[in-house]
């Protein structure tokens, strides 16, 4: 069985690996949230800007239509007045016939030509409005597309497992290597009370 210190070291490595993976996963999720928030705000702003531009085009068209109607009405009134005046003048002068009718016809022909010109100009402006509207919508869609969230890669747990496995193996190897070392016996001590062999001399040697 491993020692508590070895177990604690391996457990710490596991917690570090789990924490690193959790932190990387949280960072990826936060990146997805930020991209989505940017996309949502960009879409709202792009739609708002396009709506304002389209409203401006519609407003200008209403003003043109109103001006065209007014111009046609004034021209029609002027033509009616001119034709009536010509008839009155001709009657007072005692003039009648084809010449007076040709004059009146010229008045109405001029009115018709004016109406045609106004309508042609209006049609051209409508086509331009349509082209402008299409360009505005294309700009809006391009702006939104640029903010479309990209794919956020989720972190792989394999590197963290590899790191944990490597650290655990290293810790266990050190533990096993420590168990194989012989126990230390300490310095060798001599017994100062050990009995020694007496010297090889006799009592008579003391007096020689």
mmCIF file of C-alpha atoms in Angstrom:
data_model
loop_
_atom_site.group_PDB
_atom_site.id
_atom_site.type_symbol
_atom_site.label_atom_id
_atom_site.label_comp_id
_atom_site.label_asym_id
_atom_site.label_seq_id
_atom_site.Cartn_x
_atom_site.Cartn_y
_atom_site.Cartn_z
ATOM 1 C CA UNK A 1 0.000 0.000 0.000
ATOM 2 C CA UNK A 2 1.290 3.486 -0.857
ATOM 3 C CA UNK A 3 2.284 5.903 1.800
ATOM 4 C CA UNK A 4 -0.103 8.789 2.621
ATOM 5 C CA UNK A 5 2.346 11.278 1.108
ATOM 6 C CA UNK A 6 2.386 9.419 -2.205
ATOM 7 C CA UNK A 7 -1.411 9.148 -2.249
ATOM 8 C CA UNK A 8 -1.733 12.860 -1.480
ATOM 9 C CA UNK A 9 0.665 13.748 -4.307
ATOM 10 C CA UNK A 10 -1.285 11.638 -6.815
ATOM 11 C CA UNK A 11 -4.574 13.122 -5.593
ATOM 12 C CA UNK A 12 -3.160 16.635 -6.021
ATOM 13 C CA UNK A 13 -2.132 15.766 -9.594
ATOM 14 C CA UNK A 14 -5.664 14.521 -10.293
ATOM 15 C CA UNK A 15 -7.202 17.705 -8.913
ATOM 16 C CA UNK A 16 -4.822 19.812 -10.992
ATOM 17 C CA UNK A 17 -5.754 17.917 -14.164
ATOM 18 C CA UNK A 18 -9.479 18.168 -13.436
ATOM 19 C CA UNK A 19 -9.177 21.853 -12.616
ATOM 20 C CA UNK A 20 -7.225 22.584 -15.793
ATOM 21 C CA UNK A 21 -9.790 20.800 -17.956
ATOM 22 C CA UNK A 22 -12.679 22.554 -16.195
ATOM 23 C CA UNK A 23 -10.997 25.937 -16.665
ATOM 24 C CA UNK A 24 -10.408 25.297 -20.375
ATOM 25 C CA UNK A 25 -14.035 24.170 -20.809
ATOM 26 C CA UNK A 26 -15.297 27.286 -19.036
ATOM 27 C CA UNK A 27 -13.114 29.480 -21.257
ATOM 28 C CA UNK A 28 -14.534 27.825 -24.394
ATOM 29 C CA UNK A 29 -18.093 28.314 -23.151
ATOM 30 C CA UNK A 30 -17.388 31.945 -22.318
ATOM 31 C CA UNK A 31 -16.030 32.470 -25.829
ATOM 32 C CA UNK A 32 -19.238 31.006 -27.295
ATOM 33 C CA UNK A 33 -21.353 33.299 -25.130
ATOM 34 C CA UNK A 34 -19.364 36.374 -26.159
ATOM 35 C CA UNK A 35 -19.608 35.502 -29.842
ATOM 36 C CA UNK A 36 -23.369 35.011 -29.573
ATOM 37 C CA UNK A 37 -23.768 38.309 -27.725
ATOM 38 C CA UNK A 38 -21.753 40.087 -30.419
ATOM 39 C CA UNK A 39 -23.876 38.463 -33.130
ATOM 40 C CA UNK A 40 -27.145 39.433 -31.433
ATOM 41 C CA UNK A 41 -26.100 43.051 -30.894
ATOM 42 C CA UNK A 42 -24.715 43.334 -34.431
ATOM 43 C CA UNK A 43 -27.929 41.948 -35.937
ATOM 44 C CA UNK A 44 -30.051 44.378 -33.931
ATOM 45 C CA UNK A 45 -27.902 47.330 -34.987
ATOM 46 C CA UNK A 46 -27.727 46.216 -38.636
ATOM 47 C CA UNK A 47 -31.504 45.759 -38.800
ATOM 48 C CA UNK A 48 -32.056 49.154 -37.192
ATOM 49 C CA UNK A 49 -29.685 50.937 -39.583
ATOM 50 C CA UNK A 50 -31.261 49.249 -42.616
ATOM 51 C CA UNK A 51 -34.758 50.091 -41.410
ATOM 52 C CA UNK A 52 -33.842 53.774 -41.043
ATOM 53 C CA UNK A 53 -32.384 53.864 -44.564
ATOM 54 C CA UNK A 54 -35.407 52.114 -46.058
ATOM 55 C CA UNK A 55 -37.732 54.475 -44.220
ATOM 56 C CA UNK A 56 -35.795 57.412 -45.698
ATOM 57 C CA UNK A 57 -36.230 55.973 -49.206
ATOM 58 C CA UNK A 58 -39.962 55.460 -48.636
ATOM 59 C CA UNK A 59 -40.287 58.995 -47.270
ATOM 60 C CA UNK A 60 -38.546 60.494 -50.301
ATOM 61 C CA UNK A 61 -40.829 58.499 -52.609
ATOM 62 C CA UNK A 62 -43.939 59.780 -50.844
ATOM 63 C CA UNK A 63 -42.642 63.330 -51.194
ATOM 64 C CA UNK A 64 -41.931 62.796 -54.905
ATOM 65 C CA UNK A 65 -45.360 61.283 -55.506
ATOM 66 C CA UNK A 66 -46.994 64.192 -53.763
ATOM 67 C CA UNK A 67 -44.964 66.644 -55.822
ATOM 68 C CA UNK A 68 -45.822 64.810 -59.047
ATOM 69 C CA UNK A 69 -49.517 64.848 -58.261
ATOM 70 C CA UNK A 70 -49.332 68.542 -57.482
ATOM 71 C CA UNK A 71 -47.439 69.262 -60.688
ATOM 72 C CA UNK A 72 -49.927 67.275 -62.792
ATOM 73 C CA UNK A 73 -52.867 68.967 -61.120
ATOM 74 C CA UNK A 74 -51.463 72.416 -61.721
ATOM 75 C CA UNK A 75 -50.671 71.573 -65.337
ATOM 76 C CA UNK A 76 -54.170 70.214 -65.887
ATOM 77 C CA UNK A 77 -55.768 73.297 -64.366
ATOM 78 C CA UNK A 78 -53.546 75.532 -66.487
ATOM 79 C CA UNK A 79 -54.436 73.576 -69.624
ATOM 80 C CA UNK A 80 -58.168 73.761 -68.904
ATOM 81 C CA UNK A 81 -57.895 77.478 -68.305
ATOM 82 C CA UNK A 82 -55.869 77.996 -71.485
ATOM 83 C CA UNK A 83 -58.340 75.985 -73.571
ATOM 84 C CA UNK A 84 -61.326 77.843 -72.106
ATOM 85 C CA UNK A 85 -59.643 81.182 -72.644
ATOM 86 C CA UNK A 86 -58.910 80.297 -76.259
ATOM 87 C CA UNK A 87 -62.517 79.334 -76.874
ATOM 88 C CA UNK A 88 -63.790 82.556 -75.279
ATOM 89 C CA UNK A 89 -61.366 84.697 -77.251
ATOM 90 C CA UNK A 90 -62.267 82.938 -80.475
ATOM 91 C CA UNK A 91 -65.986 83.396 -79.821
ATOM 92 C CA UNK A 92 -65.528 87.065 -79.029
ATOM 93 C CA UNK A 93 -63.526 87.546 -82.193
ATOM 94 C CA UNK A 94 -65.968 85.522 -84.212
ATOM 95 C CA UNK A 95 -63.320 83.035 -85.073
ATOM 96 C CA UNK A 96 -64.096 79.356 -85.211
ATOM 97 C CA UNK A 97 -63.106 76.271 -87.048
ATOM 98 C CA UNK A 98 -60.153 74.002 -87.289
ATOM 99 C CA UNK A 99 -57.493 76.511 -86.177
ATOM 100 C CA UNK A 100 -59.057 77.040 -82.732
ATOM 101 C CA UNK A 101 -59.488 73.300 -82.240
ATOM 102 C CA UNK A 102 -55.861 72.716 -83.223
ATOM 103 C CA UNK A 103 -54.771 75.251 -80.607
ATOM 104 C CA UNK A 104 -56.812 73.563 -77.916
ATOM 105 C CA UNK A 105 -55.486 70.175 -78.995
ATOM 106 C CA UNK A 106 -51.950 71.512 -78.665
ATOM 107 C CA UNK A 107 -52.707 72.521 -75.082
ATOM 108 C CA UNK A 108 -53.867 69.013 -74.187
ATOM 109 C CA UNK A 109 -51.030 67.418 -76.131
ATOM 110 C CA UNK A 110 -48.568 69.419 -74.069
ATOM 111 C CA UNK A 111 -50.359 68.314 -70.903
ATOM 112 C CA UNK A 112 -50.129 64.680 -72.013
ATOM 113 C CA UNK A 113 -46.420 65.026 -72.824
ATOM 114 C CA UNK A 114 -45.841 66.532 -69.378
ATOM 115 C CA UNK A 115 -47.670 63.659 -67.674
ATOM 116 C CA UNK A 116 -45.646 61.113 -69.658
ATOM 117 C CA UNK A 117 -42.385 62.812 -68.698
ATOM 118 C CA UNK A 118 -43.398 62.917 -65.031
ATOM 119 C CA UNK A 119 -44.351 59.246 -65.103
ATOM 120 C CA UNK A 120 -41.113 58.221 -66.810
ATOM 121 C CA UNK A 121 -39.055 60.140 -64.285
ATOM 122 C CA UNK A 122 -41.065 58.608 -61.463
ATOM 123 C CA UNK A 123 -40.549 55.103 -62.862
ATOM 124 C CA UNK A 124 -36.796 55.666 -63.111
ATOM 125 C CA UNK A 125 -36.715 56.909 -59.539
ATOM 126 C CA UNK A 126 -38.674 53.862 -58.362
ATOM 127 C CA UNK A 127 -36.161 51.566 -60.060
ATOM 128 C CA UNK A 128 -33.357 53.453 -58.361
ATOM 129 C CA UNK A 129 -35.152 53.163 -55.032
ATOM 130 C CA UNK A 130 -35.417 49.416 -55.533
ATOM 131 C CA UNK A 131 -31.720 49.138 -56.326
ATOM 132 C CA UNK A 132 -30.869 51.218 -53.266
ATOM 133 C CA UNK A 133 -33.089 49.023 -51.103
ATOM 134 C CA UNK A 134 -31.398 45.885 -52.401
ATOM 135 C CA UNK A 135 -27.978 47.383 -51.695
ATOM 136 C CA UNK A 136 -29.055 48.297 -48.185
ATOM 137 C CA UNK A 137 -30.289 44.772 -47.539
ATOM 138 C CA UNK A 138 -27.072 43.278 -48.941
ATOM 139 C CA UNK A 139 -25.028 45.531 -46.649
ATOM 140 C CA UNK A 140 -27.194 44.497 -43.705
ATOM 141 C CA UNK A 141 -26.772 40.786 -44.416
ATOM 142 C CA UNK A 142 -23.012 41.144 -44.955
ATOM 143 C CA UNK A 143 -22.653 42.954 -41.651
ATOM 144 C CA UNK A 144 -24.562 40.189 -39.860
ATOM 145 C CA UNK A 145 -22.628 37.436 -41.641
ATOM 146 C CA UNK A 146 -19.320 38.920 -40.490
ATOM 147 C CA UNK A 147 -20.528 38.614 -36.892
ATOM 148 C CA UNK A 148 -21.810 35.055 -37.248
ATOM 149 C CA UNK A 149 -20.351 33.002 -34.381
ATOM 150 C CA UNK A 150 -17.508 30.749 -35.387
ATOM 151 C CA UNK A 151 -16.999 27.207 -34.194
ATOM 152 C CA UNK A 152 -15.396 27.107 -30.764
ATOM 153 C CA UNK A 153 -13.292 24.006 -30.248
ATOM 154 C CA UNK A 154 -14.030 22.232 -26.994
ATOM 155 C CA UNK A 155 -10.894 21.298 -25.077
ATOM 156 C CA UNK A 156 -9.764 17.681 -25.184
ATOM 157 C CA UNK A 157 -9.361 15.913 -21.882
ATOM 158 C CA UNK A 158 -6.552 13.741 -23.259
ATOM 159 C CA UNK A 159 -3.673 16.187 -22.564
ATOM 160 C CA UNK A 160 -4.843 16.598 -18.981
ATOM 161 C CA UNK A 161 -5.135 12.837 -18.532
ATOM 162 C CA UNK A 162 -1.682 12.447 -20.027
ATOM 163 C CA UNK A 163 -0.220 14.991 -17.638
ATOM 164 C CA UNK A 164 -1.934 13.331 -14.693
ATOM 165 C CA UNK A 165 -0.759 9.895 -15.753
ATOM 166 C CA UNK A 166 2.813 11.086 -16.200
ATOM 167 C CA UNK A 167 2.933 12.835 -12.848
ATOM 168 C CA UNK A 168 1.322 9.870 -11.098
ATOM 169 C CA UNK A 169 3.763 7.429 -12.674
ATOM 170 C CA UNK A 170 6.691 9.615 -11.691
ATOM 171 C CA UNK A 171 5.418 9.844 -8.110
ATOM 172 C CA UNK A 172 4.852 6.094 -7.886
ATOM 173 C CA UNK A 173 8.255 5.345 -9.383
ATOM 174 C CA UNK A 174 9.928 7.516 -6.778
ATOM 175 C CA UNK A 175 7.927 5.772 -4.090
ATOM 176 C CA UNK A 176 8.991 2.311 -5.322
ATOM 177 C CA UNK A 177 12.605 3.378 -5.646
ATOM 178 C CA UNK A 178 12.577 4.635 -2.064
ATOM 179 C CA UNK A 179 11.274 1.297 -0.786
ATOM 180 C CA UNK A 180 14.089 -0.681 -2.466
ATOM 181 C CA UNK A 181 16.903 1.172 -0.602
ATOM 182 C CA UNK A 182 18.374 -0.830 2.367
ATOM 183 C CA UNK A 183 17.624 0.606 5.783
ATOM 184 C CA UNK A 184 20.328 2.804 7.184
ATOM 185 C CA UNK A 185 22.243 1.177 10.150
ATOM 186 C CA UNK A 186 24.089 4.292 11.178
ATOM 187 C CA UNK A 187 27.786 4.474 12.083
ATOM 188 C CA UNK A 188 29.429 1.349 13.507
ATOM 189 C CA UNK A 189 30.153 1.733 17.194
ATOM 190 C CA UNK A 190 32.857 -0.257 19.026
ATOM 191 C CA UNK A 191 32.193 -1.751 22.427
ATOM 192 C CA UNK A 192 34.522 0.013 24.847
ATOM 193 C CA UNK A 193 33.832 -2.663 27.428
ATOM 194 C CA UNK A 194 34.858 -5.514 25.094
ATOM 195 C CA UNK A 195 37.272 -7.942 26.747
ATOM 196 C CA UNK A 196 40.729 -7.895 25.169
ATOM 197 C CA UNK A 197 43.525 -10.490 25.147
ATOM 198 C CA UNK A 198 46.127 -9.833 27.893
ATOM 199 C CA UNK A 199 49.642 -8.953 26.770
ATOM 200 C CA UNK A 200 52.102 -11.768 26.389
ATOM 201 C CA UNK A 201 54.517 -11.022 29.240
ATOM 202 C CA UNK A 202 55.124 -12.530 32.709
ATOM 203 C CA UNK A 203 55.332 -11.073 36.170
ATOM 204 C CA UNK A 204 59.077 -11.536 36.189
ATOM 205 C CA UNK A 205 59.487 -9.199 33.297
ATOM 206 C CA UNK A 206 58.536 -6.336 35.542
ATOM 207 C CA UNK A 207 61.821 -6.653 37.525
ATOM 208 C CA UNK A 208 64.230 -7.142 34.721
#
